[in-house]
Amino acid sequence: MMSHSIESALDSLDAVICSAELSEDLQAGVPGEPWGEIAASEDVLNLIEGFAAIDPYDPGLSEYFQGEGALRGLAAYRQLRGVFGMSLGVFAQQAAIFVGAFRAESGRRWQRLADLTCRDEAWRTLKLRKLLGDGPHGGAVSDLEDRLLAEEPHAVYPTSPYRDGRGHTAARDDHQQVEAVMASRTFTSIRVVEDVLQPRRTLLKEIYQPHGRCVAIIDPNVEEHFGPALDGYFEAHGIPLEKRIVRAMEVDKGIRTVERMLGEFKKLGISRNEPLLVVGGGVLTDTAGLAAALYHRGTPYVMISTSVVAGIDAGPSPRTCCDGYGYKNLFGAYHTPILSITDRTFFRTLREGWLRHGIAEIIKMACVKDFALFEALEEAGPELVTTRFGSTETDPHAPIHAVSQKILGLAIQSYVEAEYGNLYETHQCRPHAFGHTWSPGFEIPAGLLHGHAVTIGMGFGAHVAEQRGWIDADQMNRIHRLITSFGLSLWHDVLDDGDLLWAAQVKMTEKRGGHLAAPLPKGEIGRCGYLNDMSRDDLMAAIDSYRAVCETFERGGRGIEPHCADVGLEDPATVGDSDLAVMDVADAAPLTR
C-alpha cells in the first residue's frame, strides 16, 4: 500500500510535467506558460489529493526510500503533504527533489521549472491554491479544499511542513473539567557532506532559492575563514544573503546573546516558515537554536556545523539552550533543525585543542552505544587530530579519509538514535549523557573545555562501572587508553573538592526528576546501564581509588590543553553568576552586518 501511494505520486508528477506542450514552455523560459499548463491539467487534482492523504511520519516510508539516491527524496516527499498551501517555488523545488530521486528525466524537468519560477518573484511566491483556484478546475479545487479542511488541515494551511500536532480530550457533562492528551511530531535530515559551500553542491540552493533570500547567523571565526566562500556560493546561485555575525565563545552563552538575535530576526522580518541558516560551532548551535525556538514559537533553521562537537552532537540535537545564573544550559527549548550538515572541510582551520574537545563527544557514544565506533576510533588514533579528520591530508587515497567519514557517520547515527527516541527527555535512560553526570558541576569552576570535563566524567564513570562489576578491568583500561590517546583528560585537581562533586550530584539528581540515572558502560563496551545509587561516602571513596588509577597514565591522566584559556577561549570561571545571567552582549557578543 505504501509503495503504491508513492508510485502514484510519482506517476502524477510525471504526468503533470512531461507533456509535449509543457516541455516547450519550459524551454521558452516564461514561468506563466508552464504553470498555466499545469493549472489546466486533470492530473494536478489527483496529485494534491494523493499527497494530502499520506502520513509523512509512517515508519514504513523509510523502507521504500532505500539507497543513497532514493533516501534523498524522503524529506521532500514528507513536505509535499502540504502542497496545497505551498508557494510555486517551494512546490516545484520539492517536486524536483522527490521525483529526481527515482526518475531522473522528470526530476530535471521539475528542476528546470523550479529555477525558472524562482527567478520571478511574483510566480515564486504565488500559492498553488491561488493558481488552481483561478484555473479551469476552480470549482473542484474549492470542493477539495473544503473536504481537506475537515479531514487533514495540515495539508491545506500548514504553519510548518516539518511538524504537526494531534490531540484528544475527555470532559465532564457540565464541561467544568477537561482532560487532554497532546502529541506533536516532527522530522529532520542529517547529512555528512563534503565541500557544501562549493556552488556545484545544490543542497543549500534548493532550500533558499524558493524563499528568495537566506538569513544567516555566523560565528566570526567562520566568517574570517569561510565568509568569502559563503558569499560566493549564494552569489553563484543568485540568492540574496543577509549575514549577521555573532561571537560564540563559552562566555557569550547567555540569555542576552539570544535576545540580541531575536531583535535582529524582527528587524529582518523573518517569517515562521522561512528557514534560518546557522553556521558555527557548539555554542552558536545552542544559542541560535534557542533563538529560533523562541521566535514565532518555532522558526525552522538549517545548521552547518563547523566544529566536531557541533557536527556529531549539538548540531542535530533538539536541545537548544543557554547558560544562566551560573548554571550551564539553564534556559532552553526543544527545537530540532530541519537539516543538520556536517562537513569536515570546516575542520581544517580548527586548533588541535578544539578537535580533542569534540572527539570527546564521539568517545561518549562509542563507550555506551556503538562498539564499532569505538574500534574505528582506536584504528584512527591521534592521526584523527593531526589531520583534522583527514581534511588536511592531501593524498585522496590515504586511509584516514575513509575512517574519518566512518567515524562521523557512526557517531551521528548513534547520537540521533539515542536522542530522537526521547525527544523531550521524558525519561532519563539517555546513553548520550555518559560523562555528563558530575562534569557540569566542575566544568565552569575549573575553567575546563567541555570535552575535557566530559572525558573526566567518562573516565570516572568507567572506573565506577568496573567497581560495580559492570565491566572488567581490561574494558575499563581500554576506555581509559582511548581517552588518553587523544590527549584528553582523565583527571583534574578539581576532583579533590568533595563538596563541589557532591553538590554536582545533588543538582543532577534534581534535574533528572529525582533520579541519579548515571549512564555507564555495562556488560561490554558499547552497551549501557544506569547507576541510581551513589552515597556521598561511596562517591568520595571512588574518587580516591580513581586518583590512583589515573596516576598510572602519562601526565597523571591530565589532558593536553584542557582549559578554555589554553585554546584561546575566555575562561568561563572568570564570569560571575550575575554576569552569566545579565551580561551586556553589546560588548560580549556583538552582532554585525
Coordinates of C-alpha atoms in Angstrom, one line a residue:
M1 CA 0.0 0.0 0.0
M2 CA 2.8 2.4 0.9
S3 CA 4.8 1.8 -2.3
H4 CA 1.5 2.1 -4.3
S5 CA 0.9 5.6 -2.9
I6 CA 4.5 6.7 -3.6
E7 CA 4.3 5.3 -7.1
S8 CA 1.0 7.1 -7.7
A9 CA 2.6 10.4 -6.6
L10 CA 5.5 9.8 -9.0
D11 CA 3.1 9.0 -11.8
S12 CA 1.1 12.1 -11.1
L13 CA 4.1 14.4 -11.1
D14 CA 5.4 12.7 -14.2
A15 CA 2.0 13.3 -16.0
V16 CA 2.0 16.9 -14.9
I17 CA 5.5 17.8 -16.1
C18 CA 6.0 15.6 -19.1
S19 CA 3.5 16.7 -21.7
A20 CA 5.0 17.9 -25.0
E21 CA 3.4 21.4 -24.7
L22 CA 4.8 21.9 -21.2
S23 CA 8.3 20.8 -22.3
E24 CA 8.2 23.5 -25.0
D25 CA 7.0 26.1 -22.4
L26 CA 9.9 25.1 -20.1
Q27 CA 12.4 25.8 -22.9
A28 CA 10.7 29.1 -23.7
G29 CA 11.8 30.4 -20.3
V30 CA 8.5 32.1 -19.3
P31 CA 7.1 30.7 -16.0
G32 CA 3.5 31.7 -16.6
E33 CA 3.2 29.4 -19.6
P34 CA 4.2 26.1 -17.9
W35 CA 2.2 26.9 -14.8
G36 CA -0.8 27.7 -16.9
E37 CA -0.5 24.2 -18.5
I38 CA -0.2 22.7 -15.0
A39 CA -3.3 24.5 -13.7
A40 CA -5.3 23.1 -16.7
S41 CA -4.1 19.5 -16.1
E42 CA -6.6 17.0 -14.8
D43 CA -3.7 15.2 -13.1
V44 CA -2.9 18.0 -10.7
L45 CA -6.0 17.4 -8.6
N46 CA -5.1 13.8 -8.2
L47 CA -1.6 14.9 -7.2
I48 CA -2.8 17.2 -4.4
E49 CA -5.3 14.7 -3.1
G50 CA -2.8 11.9 -3.1
F51 CA -0.2 14.0 -1.2
A52 CA -2.8 15.2 1.3
A53 CA -3.6 11.5 2.2
I54 CA 0.0 10.5 3.1
D55 CA 1.2 10.1 6.7
P56 CA 4.7 11.7 6.5
Y57 CA 5.6 10.1 9.8
D58 CA 4.8 6.5 8.9
P59 CA 7.9 4.4 9.7
G60 CA 7.2 2.3 6.5
L61 CA 8.3 5.2 4.4
S62 CA 12.0 4.6 5.2
E63 CA 11.6 1.0 3.9
Y64 CA 10.6 2.3 0.5
F65 CA 13.2 5.1 0.3
Q66 CA 16.2 2.8 0.3
G67 CA 19.6 3.6 -1.2
E68 CA 21.6 6.8 -1.3
G69 CA 19.7 8.3 -4.2
A70 CA 16.2 7.3 -3.1
L71 CA 16.7 8.4 0.5
R72 CA 17.4 12.0 -0.7
G73 CA 13.7 12.2 -1.8
L74 CA 12.2 11.2 1.6
A75 CA 12.3 14.7 3.2
A76 CA 10.8 16.2 0.1
Y77 CA 8.0 13.6 -0.1
R78 CA 7.1 14.3 3.6
Q79 CA 6.9 18.1 2.9
L80 CA 4.7 17.6 -0.1
R81 CA 1.8 16.7 2.1
G82 CA 1.2 20.4 2.4
V83 CA 1.5 21.0 -1.4
F84 CA -1.9 22.8 -1.4
G85 CA -0.6 25.7 0.6
M86 CA 2.9 25.8 -0.9
S87 CA 4.3 28.6 -3.0
L88 CA 5.0 27.6 -6.5
G89 CA 8.8 28.0 -5.9
V90 CA 8.8 25.6 -2.9
F91 CA 6.4 23.2 -4.6
A92 CA 8.5 22.9 -7.8
Q93 CA 11.7 22.5 -5.9
Q94 CA 10.4 19.8 -3.6
A95 CA 8.8 18.0 -6.5
A96 CA 12.2 18.1 -8.3
I97 CA 14.0 16.5 -5.3
F98 CA 11.4 13.9 -4.8
V99 CA 10.9 12.8 -8.4
G100 CA 14.6 13.1 -9.2
A101 CA 15.4 10.5 -6.5
F102 CA 13.6 8.0 -8.6
R103 CA 13.1 9.3 -12.2
A104 CA 15.9 11.4 -13.4
E105 CA 14.3 12.9 -16.5
S106 CA 11.2 14.1 -14.7
G107 CA 13.4 15.4 -11.9
R108 CA 15.4 17.5 -14.4
R109 CA 12.2 19.0 -15.8
W110 CA 10.9 19.9 -12.4
Q111 CA 14.2 21.4 -11.5
R112 CA 14.1 23.5 -14.7
L113 CA 10.6 24.7 -13.7
A114 CA 11.8 25.5 -10.1
D115 CA 14.8 27.5 -11.4
L116 CA 12.6 29.3 -13.9
T117 CA 9.9 30.1 -11.3
C118 CA 12.3 31.3 -8.6
R119 CA 13.8 33.9 -10.9
D120 CA 10.4 35.7 -11.0
E121 CA 9.3 36.9 -7.5
A122 CA 5.6 37.0 -8.4
W123 CA 5.5 33.5 -9.6
R124 CA 7.9 32.2 -6.9
T125 CA 5.6 33.5 -4.1
L126 CA 2.3 32.6 -5.7
K127 CA 0.4 29.9 -3.8
L128 CA -0.6 26.8 -5.6
R129 CA -4.0 27.1 -4.1
K130 CA -4.5 30.5 -5.8
L131 CA -3.2 29.3 -9.1
L132 CA -5.5 26.3 -9.2
G133 CA -8.5 28.2 -7.8
D134 CA -8.3 30.7 -10.6
G135 CA -7.9 28.0 -13.2
P136 CA -10.4 25.9 -15.1
H137 CA -10.8 23.4 -12.2
G138 CA -11.6 26.1 -9.7
G139 CA -14.8 24.5 -8.5
A140 CA -13.2 21.2 -8.0
V141 CA -10.3 22.8 -6.1
S142 CA -12.7 24.6 -3.8
D143 CA -14.6 21.4 -3.0
L144 CA -11.3 19.5 -2.4
E145 CA -10.2 22.3 0.0
D146 CA -13.4 22.2 2.0
R147 CA -13.1 18.4 2.4
L148 CA -9.4 18.6 3.4
L149 CA -10.0 21.3 5.9
A150 CA -12.3 18.9 7.8
E151 CA -10.1 15.8 7.3
E152 CA -6.5 17.0 7.2
P153 CA -5.9 20.7 7.9
H154 CA -2.1 20.2 7.9
A155 CA -2.4 19.6 4.2
V156 CA -4.2 22.9 3.5
Y157 CA -2.8 25.5 5.9
P158 CA 0.4 24.2 7.3
T159 CA 2.3 26.6 9.6
S160 CA 5.4 24.4 9.1
P161 CA 5.8 21.5 6.6
Y162 CA 8.2 19.8 9.2
R163 CA 5.8 19.4 12.1
D164 CA 2.2 18.5 13.0
G165 CA 0.2 18.0 16.2
R166 CA -2.6 15.7 17.4
G167 CA -4.8 15.5 20.5
H168 CA -8.0 14.4 22.1
T169 CA -10.0 15.4 25.1
A170 CA -12.3 14.0 27.7
A171 CA -14.8 16.3 29.5
R172 CA -17.4 16.2 32.2
D173 CA -21.0 16.6 31.1
D174 CA -21.1 20.1 32.7
H175 CA -17.8 21.0 31.0
Q176 CA -16.2 22.0 34.2
Q177 CA -13.3 19.7 33.8
V178 CA -11.4 18.8 30.7
E179 CA -8.6 16.2 30.4
A180 CA -6.4 16.5 27.3
V181 CA -3.7 14.5 25.6
M182 CA -1.5 16.2 23.1
A183 CA 1.2 14.9 20.8
S184 CA 3.5 16.6 18.3
R185 CA 5.6 15.1 15.5
T186 CA 8.5 16.5 13.5
F187 CA 11.1 15.3 11.1
T188 CA 14.6 16.3 10.2
S189 CA 17.5 15.3 7.9
I190 CA 21.2 14.9 8.9
R191 CA 23.8 14.9 6.2
V192 CA 27.6 14.3 6.1
V193 CA 28.6 16.4 3.1
E194 CA 32.0 17.3 1.6
D195 CA 32.5 20.9 0.4
V196 CA 29.0 22.1 1.0
L197 CA 29.9 25.7 0.0
Q198 CA 31.1 24.7 -3.5
P199 CA 28.5 26.1 -5.9
R200 CA 28.2 22.6 -7.6
R201 CA 26.6 21.4 -4.3
T202 CA 22.9 22.4 -4.6
L203 CA 21.8 21.4 -1.1
L204 CA 21.5 25.0 0.3
K205 CA 20.4 26.4 -3.0
E206 CA 17.4 24.0 -3.1
I207 CA 16.3 25.3 0.4
Y208 CA 16.8 29.0 0.0
Q209 CA 16.2 29.8 -3.7
P210 CA 12.4 29.2 -3.3
H211 CA 12.4 31.7 -0.3
G212 CA 14.1 34.4 -2.3
R213 CA 16.9 35.0 0.3
C214 CA 18.9 33.5 3.1
V215 CA 19.3 34.9 6.5
A216 CA 22.5 33.5 8.1
I217 CA 23.9 33.7 11.7
I218 CA 27.6 33.1 11.5
D219 CA 30.4 32.7 14.0
P220 CA 33.1 35.4 13.5
N221 CA 35.9 32.8 13.2
V222 CA 33.9 31.0 10.5
E223 CA 33.3 34.4 8.8
E224 CA 37.1 35.0 8.8
H225 CA 38.0 31.7 7.2
F226 CA 34.9 30.8 5.1
G227 CA 32.9 34.1 4.7
P228 CA 34.0 34.6 1.1
A229 CA 33.1 31.1 0.2
L230 CA 29.7 31.5 1.8
D231 CA 29.2 34.8 -0.1
G232 CA 30.4 33.2 -3.3
Y233 CA 28.0 30.3 -3.0
F234 CA 24.9 32.4 -2.7
E235 CA 26.1 34.8 -5.4
A236 CA 26.6 31.9 -7.8
H237 CA 23.0 30.9 -7.3
G238 CA 21.6 34.4 -7.4
I239 CA 20.2 34.3 -3.8
P240 CA 20.5 37.4 -1.7
L241 CA 22.3 36.7 1.6
E242 CA 21.7 38.6 4.9
K243 CA 24.5 37.8 7.3
R244 CA 24.7 38.6 11.0
I245 CA 28.0 37.9 12.8
V246 CA 27.6 36.6 16.4
R247 CA 30.6 35.9 18.6
A248 CA 30.1 32.5 20.2
M249 CA 32.6 31.7 22.9
E250 CA 31.6 30.0 26.1
V251 CA 31.4 33.3 28.0
D252 CA 28.9 34.5 25.4
K253 CA 26.4 31.7 26.0
G254 CA 24.0 33.9 28.0
I255 CA 20.4 35.0 27.5
R256 CA 21.4 38.4 26.3
T257 CA 23.0 36.9 23.2
V258 CA 19.7 35.1 22.5
E259 CA 17.8 38.4 23.0
R260 CA 20.0 40.2 20.5
M261 CA 19.4 37.5 17.9
L262 CA 15.7 37.8 18.4
G263 CA 15.9 41.6 17.8
E264 CA 17.7 41.0 14.6
F265 CA 15.1 38.4 13.4
K266 CA 12.4 41.0 14.0
K267 CA 14.3 43.7 12.1
L268 CA 14.7 41.3 9.2
G269 CA 11.1 40.3 9.2
I270 CA 11.7 36.6 9.2
S271 CA 8.6 34.6 8.7
R272 CA 7.8 31.5 10.7
N273 CA 8.2 29.2 7.7
E274 CA 11.5 30.7 6.4
P275 CA 14.5 28.6 7.5
L276 CA 17.4 30.5 9.1
L277 CA 20.9 29.3 8.3
V278 CA 23.3 28.9 11.3
V279 CA 26.9 28.4 10.6
G280 CA 29.2 27.7 13.5
G281 CA 30.2 25.5 16.4
G282 CA 28.5 24.2 19.5
V283 CA 27.8 27.5 21.4
L284 CA 26.3 29.1 18.3
T285 CA 24.3 26.0 17.7
D286 CA 22.8 26.2 21.2
T287 CA 22.1 29.9 21.3
A288 CA 20.9 30.4 17.8
G289 CA 18.8 27.3 18.0
L290 CA 17.2 28.7 21.2
A291 CA 16.5 32.0 19.5
A292 CA 14.9 30.1 16.6
A293 CA 12.8 28.1 19.0
L294 CA 11.5 31.3 20.7
Y295 CA 10.9 33.4 17.6
H296 CA 7.4 32.7 16.3
R297 CA 7.3 29.8 18.8
G298 CA 9.4 27.8 16.4
T299 CA 11.2 29.1 13.3
P300 CA 12.9 26.5 11.2
Y301 CA 16.6 26.5 10.8
V302 CA 19.4 24.8 9.0
M303 CA 22.6 24.0 10.9
I304 CA 26.0 23.9 9.2
S305 CA 28.3 22.6 11.9
T306 CA 31.9 23.8 11.7
S307 CA 33.2 22.0 14.7
V308 CA 33.3 18.3 15.7
V309 CA 31.2 18.7 18.8
A310 CA 28.5 20.6 16.8
G311 CA 28.8 18.2 13.8
I312 CA 28.0 15.0 15.8
D313 CA 26.2 16.2 18.8
A314 CA 25.0 19.8 19.2
G315 CA 24.2 20.3 15.6
P316 CA 21.5 17.6 15.1
S317 CA 20.4 17.9 18.8
P318 CA 16.9 19.0 19.6
R319 CA 18.1 20.5 22.8
T320 CA 18.8 24.3 22.4
C321 CA 20.0 26.3 25.4
C322 CA 22.0 29.0 27.0
D323 CA 23.6 29.4 30.4
G324 CA 22.2 31.5 33.3
Y325 CA 22.7 32.3 37.0
G326 CA 26.0 30.3 37.0
Y327 CA 24.4 27.1 35.6
K328 CA 25.2 25.5 32.3
N329 CA 22.2 25.3 29.9
L330 CA 19.7 26.5 32.5
F331 CA 17.4 28.0 29.8
G332 CA 16.4 26.1 26.8
A333 CA 13.8 24.6 24.4
Y334 CA 13.5 21.5 22.3
H335 CA 13.8 22.6 18.7
T336 CA 15.4 20.3 16.1
P337 CA 16.9 21.9 12.9
I338 CA 15.2 20.9 9.7
L339 CA 18.6 20.0 8.3
S340 CA 21.9 19.4 10.0
I341 CA 25.1 19.4 7.9
T342 CA 28.4 18.1 9.0
D343 CA 31.3 19.0 6.6
R344 CA 34.7 18.0 7.7
T345 CA 36.3 20.6 5.4
F346 CA 35.5 23.2 8.0
F347 CA 37.7 21.3 10.5
R348 CA 40.9 22.1 8.7
T349 CA 41.1 25.5 10.4
L350 CA 40.5 24.2 13.9
R351 CA 43.2 24.1 16.6
E352 CA 44.1 20.7 17.8
G353 CA 42.7 21.5 21.2
W354 CA 39.3 22.2 19.7
L355 CA 39.5 18.9 17.8
R356 CA 40.2 16.9 21.0
H357 CA 37.4 18.7 22.7
G358 CA 35.0 17.5 20.0
I359 CA 36.3 13.9 19.9
A360 CA 35.2 13.5 23.5
E361 CA 31.6 13.5 22.4
I362 CA 32.3 10.8 19.9
I363 CA 34.0 8.6 22.5
K364 CA 30.9 9.1 24.7
M365 CA 28.7 7.4 22.1
A366 CA 31.3 4.7 21.4
C367 CA 31.6 3.6 25.0
V368 CA 27.9 3.1 25.7
K369 CA 26.2 2.8 22.3
D370 CA 28.4 1.6 19.4
F371 CA 31.4 -0.7 19.8
A372 CA 32.1 -0.5 16.0
L373 CA 32.6 3.3 16.6
F374 CA 34.9 2.5 19.5
E375 CA 37.0 0.3 17.2
A376 CA 37.1 2.9 14.5
L377 CA 38.4 5.5 17.0
E378 CA 41.1 3.1 18.0
E379 CA 42.0 2.5 14.4
A380 CA 42.3 6.2 13.6
G381 CA 44.1 7.2 16.8
P382 CA 45.9 10.6 17.2
E383 CA 46.0 11.0 13.4
L384 CA 42.4 12.0 13.6
V385 CA 43.6 15.1 15.4
T386 CA 46.8 15.9 13.5
T387 CA 45.0 15.6 10.1
R388 CA 41.8 17.3 11.3
F389 CA 39.7 14.3 10.4
G390 CA 41.7 13.9 7.2
S391 CA 40.7 17.4 6.0
T392 CA 44.4 18.4 5.7
E393 CA 45.5 15.1 4.2
T394 CA 46.2 15.8 0.5
D395 CA 46.5 12.2 -0.6
P396 CA 43.0 11.2 -1.6
H397 CA 43.7 7.5 -1.1
A398 CA 45.0 7.9 2.5
P399 CA 43.1 5.6 4.9
I400 CA 42.4 8.5 7.2
H401 CA 39.7 9.8 4.8
A402 CA 37.6 6.6 4.9
V403 CA 37.9 6.1 8.6
S404 CA 37.1 9.7 9.4
Q405 CA 34.0 9.6 7.3
K406 CA 33.0 6.3 9.0
I407 CA 33.6 7.8 12.5
L408 CA 31.5 10.9 11.7
G409 CA 28.7 8.8 10.2
L410 CA 28.6 6.2 13.0
A411 CA 28.8 8.9 15.7
I412 CA 25.9 10.9 14.2
Q413 CA 23.7 7.8 13.7
S414 CA 24.4 6.6 17.3
Y415 CA 23.6 10.0 18.7
V416 CA 20.3 10.6 16.9
E417 CA 19.1 7.0 17.6
A418 CA 19.6 7.7 21.3
E419 CA 18.3 11.3 21.2
Y420 CA 15.3 11.3 18.9
G421 CA 13.6 8.4 20.6
N422 CA 13.4 10.6 23.7
L423 CA 13.0 13.9 22.1
Y424 CA 11.7 15.8 25.2
E425 CA 13.8 14.0 27.8
T426 CA 10.6 12.5 29.2
H427 CA 12.7 9.7 30.7
Q428 CA 16.3 9.5 31.9
C429 CA 17.5 6.4 30.0
R430 CA 19.8 8.6 27.9
P431 CA 23.1 6.9 27.0
H432 CA 24.4 10.1 25.4
A433 CA 24.5 11.6 28.9
F434 CA 27.5 9.4 29.7
G435 CA 30.2 11.6 31.2
H436 CA 27.6 14.4 32.0
T437 CA 26.6 13.4 35.5
W438 CA 29.3 15.1 37.6
S439 CA 31.0 17.2 35.0
P440 CA 28.5 20.0 34.8
G441 CA 29.3 20.8 38.4
F442 CA 33.1 21.2 37.9
E443 CA 33.4 22.3 34.3
I444 CA 32.9 26.0 34.8
P445 CA 34.7 26.4 38.2
A446 CA 37.8 24.6 36.7
G447 CA 37.6 26.6 33.5
L448 CA 37.7 23.3 31.5
L449 CA 36.8 22.8 28.0
H450 CA 33.5 20.9 27.8
G451 CA 35.1 17.9 26.1
H452 CA 37.8 17.5 28.8
A453 CA 35.2 17.8 31.6
V454 CA 33.2 15.1 29.9
T455 CA 36.1 12.7 29.4
I456 CA 36.9 13.1 33.1
G457 CA 33.3 12.2 33.8
M458 CA 33.6 9.2 31.4
G459 CA 36.9 8.0 32.9
F460 CA 35.5 8.2 36.4
G461 CA 32.2 6.5 35.2
A462 CA 34.2 3.6 33.7
H463 CA 36.0 3.3 37.0
V464 CA 32.7 3.1 38.9
A465 CA 31.4 0.6 36.4
E466 CA 34.4 -1.6 37.0
Q467 CA 34.0 -1.3 40.7
R468 CA 30.3 -2.3 40.5
G469 CA 31.2 -5.3 38.3
W470 CA 29.5 -3.9 35.2
I471 CA 32.7 -4.2 33.1
D472 CA 36.0 -5.8 33.8
A473 CA 39.4 -4.2 34.4
D474 CA 40.5 -4.8 30.8
Q475 CA 37.4 -3.0 29.4
M476 CA 37.9 -0.1 31.8
N477 CA 41.6 0.2 30.8
R478 CA 40.7 0.1 27.2
I479 CA 38.3 3.1 27.7
H480 CA 40.9 5.0 29.6
R481 CA 43.6 4.3 27.0
L482 CA 41.3 5.6 24.2
I483 CA 40.7 8.8 26.1
T484 CA 44.3 9.5 26.8
S485 CA 45.4 8.5 23.3
F486 CA 43.7 11.7 22.1
G487 CA 45.3 13.8 24.8
L488 CA 42.0 14.1 26.6
S489 CA 41.7 14.3 30.4
L490 CA 41.0 11.6 32.9
W491 CA 41.9 13.7 35.9
H492 CA 41.8 17.3 37.1
D493 CA 42.6 18.5 40.6
V494 CA 39.1 20.0 40.8
L495 CA 38.1 16.4 41.7
D496 CA 39.8 16.9 45.1
D497 CA 36.9 19.2 46.0
G498 CA 34.5 16.7 47.5
D499 CA 31.8 19.4 48.4
L500 CA 31.7 20.5 44.8
L501 CA 31.4 17.0 43.4
W502 CA 28.6 16.1 45.9
A503 CA 26.8 19.3 45.1
A504 CA 27.0 18.4 41.4
Q505 CA 25.5 15.0 42.0
V506 CA 22.7 16.5 44.1
K507 CA 21.9 19.1 41.4
M508 CA 22.0 16.5 38.6
T509 CA 19.6 14.2 40.6
E510 CA 17.2 17.1 41.0
K511 CA 17.4 17.9 37.3
R512 CA 16.7 14.2 36.4
G513 CA 13.5 14.1 38.2
G514 CA 14.9 12.7 41.5
H515 CA 16.9 10.0 39.8
L516 CA 20.7 9.9 39.5
A517 CA 20.4 7.7 36.4
A518 CA 24.1 7.9 35.6
P519 CA 24.7 6.1 32.3
L520 CA 27.7 3.8 32.5
P521 CA 29.1 1.0 30.3
K522 CA 27.6 -2.2 31.3
G523 CA 28.2 -5.8 30.2
E524 CA 30.6 -4.7 27.5
I525 CA 31.9 -1.6 25.7
G526 CA 29.1 -0.2 23.5
R527 CA 26.3 -1.1 25.9
C528 CA 24.7 1.0 28.6
G529 CA 23.3 0.7 32.1
Y530 CA 22.2 3.3 34.6
L531 CA 23.6 3.8 38.1
N532 CA 21.0 5.2 40.5
D533 CA 22.6 4.8 43.9
M534 CA 25.8 6.6 45.0
S535 CA 26.1 7.8 48.6
R536 CA 28.5 10.6 49.4
D537 CA 30.8 8.2 51.1
D538 CA 30.8 5.9 48.1
L539 CA 31.5 8.9 45.8
M540 CA 34.4 10.1 47.9
A541 CA 35.9 6.5 48.1
A542 CA 35.5 6.1 44.3
I543 CA 37.3 9.4 43.7
D544 CA 40.2 8.3 45.9
S545 CA 40.7 5.0 44.1
Y546 CA 40.2 6.7 40.7
R547 CA 43.1 9.1 41.5
A548 CA 45.4 6.1 41.9
V549 CA 44.3 4.7 38.6
C550 CA 44.9 8.0 36.8
E551 CA 48.4 8.3 38.2
T552 CA 49.4 5.2 36.2
F553 CA 48.8 7.1 32.9
E554 CA 51.0 9.6 31.2
R555 CA 50.8 13.1 32.7
G556 CA 49.0 11.5 35.6
G557 CA 45.9 11.3 33.5
R558 CA 45.8 15.1 32.8
G559 CA 44.9 16.2 29.3
I560 CA 46.7 18.4 26.8
E561 CA 45.3 21.9 26.7
P562 CA 42.4 21.1 28.9
H563 CA 41.3 24.6 29.8
C564 CA 39.4 27.1 27.7
A565 CA 42.2 29.6 28.2
D566 CA 44.7 27.0 26.7
V567 CA 43.0 27.2 23.3
G568 CA 42.4 30.9 23.1
L569 CA 38.9 31.0 24.7
E570 CA 38.0 33.2 27.6
D571 CA 37.8 31.3 30.9
P572 CA 34.1 30.9 31.9
A573 CA 35.3 30.6 35.5
T574 CA 36.1 34.3 35.5
V575 CA 32.5 35.2 34.7
G576 CA 30.4 35.6 37.8
D577 CA 26.9 34.2 38.3
S578 CA 25.2 37.6 37.7
D579 CA 27.4 38.2 34.7
L580 CA 26.2 35.0 33.1
A581 CA 22.6 36.0 33.7
V582 CA 22.7 39.6 32.6
M583 CA 26.0 40.3 30.8
D584 CA 25.9 43.2 28.3
V585 CA 26.4 41.5 25.0
A586 CA 26.8 44.8 23.3
D587 CA 30.4 44.1 24.2
A588 CA 30.5 40.4 24.8
A589 CA 28.6 39.2 21.7
P590 CA 28.2 41.9 19.1
L591 CA 26.0 41.3 16.0
T592 CA 27.5 43.0 13.0
R593 CA 26.5 43.2 9.4

